[in-house]
Each structure stands twice: as C-alpha cells, then as structure tokens.
Short mmCIF file of C-alpha atoms in Angstrom, two decimals:
data_model
loop_
_atom_site.label_atom_id
_atom_site.label_comp_id
_atom_site.label_asym_id
_atom_site.label_seq_id
_atom_site.Cartn_x
_atom_site.Cartn_y
_atom_site.Cartn_z
CA MET A 1 7.57 4.20 5.74
CA THR A 2 4.06 3.13 6.68
CA VAL A 3 3.05 3.30 10.34
CA THR A 4 -0.04 1.99 12.13
CA ALA A 5 -1.60 4.71 14.24
CA TYR A 6 -4.61 4.77 16.56
CA ILE A 7 -6.90 7.79 16.78
CA GLY A 8 -9.23 8.43 19.72
CA ILE A 9 -12.50 10.03 18.64
CA GLY A 10 -14.98 11.78 20.93
CA ALA A 11 -17.83 14.27 20.83
CA ASN A 12 -20.53 15.55 23.17
CA LEU A 13 -21.94 18.65 21.43
CA GLY A 14 -24.37 18.74 18.53
CA ASP A 15 -25.13 15.39 16.92
CA ALA A 16 -22.26 13.60 18.63
CA ARG A 17 -22.97 10.20 17.04
CA ALA A 18 -23.00 11.71 13.54
CA ASN A 19 -19.84 13.71 14.29
CA VAL A 20 -17.97 10.55 15.35
CA GLN A 21 -19.14 8.69 12.23
CA ASP A 22 -18.17 11.63 10.01
CA ALA A 23 -14.72 11.75 11.60
CA ILE A 24 -14.23 8.07 10.76
CA ALA A 25 -15.32 8.77 7.17
CA ARG A 26 -12.91 11.71 6.95
CA LEU A 27 -10.06 9.54 8.29
CA ALA A 28 -10.84 7.07 5.48
CA ARG A 29 -10.35 9.88 2.92
CA LEU A 30 -7.28 11.44 4.54
CA PRO A 31 -4.43 11.83 2.01
CA GLY A 32 -1.43 9.77 3.11
CA ALA A 33 -3.54 7.49 5.30
CA SER A 34 -5.85 4.48 5.03
CA LEU A 35 -8.55 3.52 7.48
CA VAL A 36 -7.97 -0.07 8.56
CA ASP A 37 -10.76 -0.41 11.10
CA ALA A 38 -12.84 1.47 13.64
CA SER A 39 -14.33 0.30 16.89
CA ALA A 40 -17.99 0.40 17.74
CA SER A 41 -19.19 3.63 19.32
CA TYR A 42 -19.48 3.89 23.10
CA ARG A 43 -21.35 6.23 25.43
CA THR A 44 -19.42 7.58 28.43
CA ALA A 45 -19.95 10.21 31.09
CA PRO A 46 -17.66 13.27 30.93
CA ILE A 47 -14.44 12.97 32.95
CA ASP A 48 -12.88 16.17 34.30
CA SER A 49 -15.46 17.96 32.17
CA SER A 50 -19.13 18.89 31.96
CA GLY A 51 -21.99 18.63 29.53
CA ASP A 52 -23.76 15.73 27.90
CA ASP A 53 -22.40 12.20 27.71
CA TYR A 54 -19.69 11.59 25.15
CA ILE A 55 -19.79 9.32 22.14
CA ASN A 56 -16.36 7.73 21.71
CA ALA A 57 -14.61 5.38 19.31
CA VAL A 58 -11.08 4.47 18.24
CA ALA A 59 -9.87 4.19 14.64
CA ARG A 60 -6.85 2.27 13.40
CA ILE A 61 -5.15 3.72 10.34
CA THR A 62 -1.99 3.14 8.39
CA THR A 63 -0.20 6.28 7.34
CA THR A 64 2.89 7.60 5.65
CA LEU A 65 2.41 11.00 7.30
CA PRO A 66 4.94 11.97 9.98
CA ALA A 67 3.29 12.15 13.42
CA GLU A 68 3.24 15.97 13.56
CA GLU A 69 1.64 16.19 10.09
CA LEU A 70 -0.96 13.62 11.12
CA LEU A 71 -1.74 15.71 14.19
CA LEU A 72 -2.27 18.79 11.98
CA ALA A 73 -4.61 16.76 9.74
CA LEU A 74 -6.59 15.68 12.82
CA HIS A 75 -6.87 19.32 13.95
CA ALA A 76 -8.17 20.23 10.47
CA ILE A 77 -10.92 17.60 10.78
CA GLU A 78 -11.81 19.00 14.23
CA ALA A 79 -11.91 22.53 12.81
CA ALA A 80 -14.26 21.39 10.02
CA HIS A 81 -16.64 20.38 12.81
CA GLY A 82 -16.39 23.78 14.50
CA ARG A 83 -14.13 22.58 17.32
CA GLU A 84 -13.36 25.35 19.78
CA ARG A 85 -10.93 25.20 22.70
CA PRO A 86 -12.20 27.82 25.15
CA TYR A 87 -10.70 25.95 28.14
CA ARG A 88 -9.15 22.60 29.02
CA ASN A 89 -11.58 19.67 28.69
CA ALA A 90 -14.39 21.92 27.41
CA PRO A 91 -17.34 20.13 25.82
CA ARG A 92 -16.63 19.61 22.12
CA THR A 93 -18.22 18.96 18.76
CA LEU A 94 -15.30 16.66 17.91
CA ASP A 95 -12.05 15.64 19.56
CA LEU A 96 -9.41 13.60 17.74
CA ASP A 97 -6.40 12.40 19.71
CA LEU A 98 -3.34 10.67 18.31
CA LEU A 99 -3.14 7.80 20.81
CA LEU A 100 -0.40 5.65 19.33
CA TYR A 101 1.95 6.11 16.38
CA GLY A 102 3.60 2.77 15.69
CA ASP A 103 5.83 1.88 18.60
CA GLU A 104 7.17 5.42 18.86
CA GLN A 105 7.42 7.47 22.01
CA ILE A 106 7.21 11.17 21.16
CA ALA A 107 7.54 14.11 23.52
CA SER A 108 7.55 17.39 21.63
CA ALA A 109 6.11 20.81 22.37
CA THR A 110 2.92 19.91 20.47
CA LEU A 111 2.60 16.13 20.71
CA THR A 112 2.96 13.40 23.31
CA VAL A 113 2.66 9.79 22.14
CA PRO A 114 1.53 7.47 23.58
CA HIS A 115 -1.28 9.80 24.62
CA PRO A 116 -0.54 10.66 28.27
CA ARG A 117 -3.97 9.60 29.61
CA LEU A 118 -4.52 6.61 27.32
CA THR A 119 -4.17 4.11 30.16
CA GLU A 120 -6.39 6.12 32.54
CA ARG A 121 -9.56 6.34 30.43
CA ALA A 122 -12.07 3.56 29.79
CA PHE A 123 -13.37 5.51 26.78
CA VAL A 124 -9.99 4.95 25.13
CA LEU A 125 -8.93 1.56 26.49
CA VAL A 126 -12.18 -0.32 25.87
CA PRO A 127 -12.52 0.55 22.16
CA LEU A 128 -8.75 0.26 21.63
CA LEU A 129 -8.72 -3.25 23.09
CA ALA A 130 -11.82 -4.16 21.07
CA LEU A 131 -9.81 -3.37 17.92
CA THR A 132 -6.50 -4.88 19.01
CA PRO A 133 -6.81 -7.07 22.14
CA ALA A 134 -3.06 -7.73 22.49
CA ILE A 135 -1.89 -4.16 21.87
CA VAL A 136 1.14 -2.97 23.81
CA VAL A 137 1.49 0.67 24.84
CA PRO A 138 5.12 1.66 24.17
CA GLY A 139 6.96 2.26 27.43
CA ARG A 140 4.00 1.07 29.52
CA GLY A 141 3.26 -2.53 28.56
CA PRO A 142 0.11 -4.42 27.54
CA ALA A 143 -2.97 -2.16 27.42
CA GLN A 144 -5.02 -5.02 28.88
CA ALA A 145 -3.11 -4.58 32.18
CA PHE A 146 -4.74 -1.16 32.71
CA LEU A 147 -8.39 -2.25 32.36
CA ALA A 148 -8.85 -2.97 36.06
CA SER A 149 -7.83 0.59 36.95
CA VAL A 150 -10.64 2.07 34.83
CA ALA A 151 -13.33 -0.47 35.79
CA ASP A 152 -15.22 2.17 37.82
CA GLN A 153 -15.70 4.40 34.73
CA ALA A 154 -19.11 3.82 33.16
CA ILE A 155 -19.02 2.91 29.49
CA SER A 156 -21.62 1.27 27.29
CA GLN A 157 -21.40 0.12 23.69
CA LEU A 158 -24.01 1.65 21.37
#
C-alpha cells in the first residue's frame, strides 16, 4: 500500500540551508519512498529553544514503508548530519519530523501522528499549506483553520 506522508524539515546549526536541501535530496533517494514535492524554505525564530534562526521546509512523499520504518529512516538521515539530542528542543543540524502519514492517527511509544504540535507552529503550517492548501489534519480538521492561531509567529520565505 502506498501512503502520502509529509515530513517537516528544520535546521539551525552549521549550514542550515544546505542541510535542509540535502535532507530533501536524501528523501528523494530513500528506498521505499518517492519525493513528490517540497515547499520553499522559510526562516523562523526558534520557539521554545535557543540559537540561530531556523531554516524550515516541508516535503511530501509517497511511501510503502510502514510509519515506524519511515521514522527510523528519518532518524538515519538526521544521524548522517550529526544530529545530537542533548536536551529537548536543543539547536540541531537537522530535524526531520513525520507530520502526517496518510489519514492515519498513530499513538505509539515512539511515534505520534499527526505530529502533536503541527497545528501550533507557523514553521510547519505555512509550508504545509503552500504544498497542499486544502489539507485536512486527521482528527483536527482543515489545517487552514489553524493559521490565525500562529499569525504572531514570524516566518519569512527565502
């Protein structure tokens, strides 16, 4: 079965722009997945974090990988970029989040889909809606409905 999934991409350490572009390229080569599209890159200030501004994007892929296997593949791409997790929301060389996996709602020990803060972050909503304006977040409704609640979060397209 082929599923459409959305991946949130972010970085604020090292060459963040290059790291985001490399992550998109790696998603395009991921066995069991095909890159359909990727949003433009955006610059955002850190939220609940510190360090330099983030570069963010969202990629849409189709995949035959089960959600947990896809998550492991995303972690492998992060690791290839030297991702460390010294503490929650630490600055990072690369962060890949599984935002949506088809219309599934998943709550396991290692994965929550839709991503729990998807509707609270402009750096996710804006590029997600740029890719798929009418997207519906399973269990929550149209993503467009959450834009007003993140309007105070600064975000600029690069």
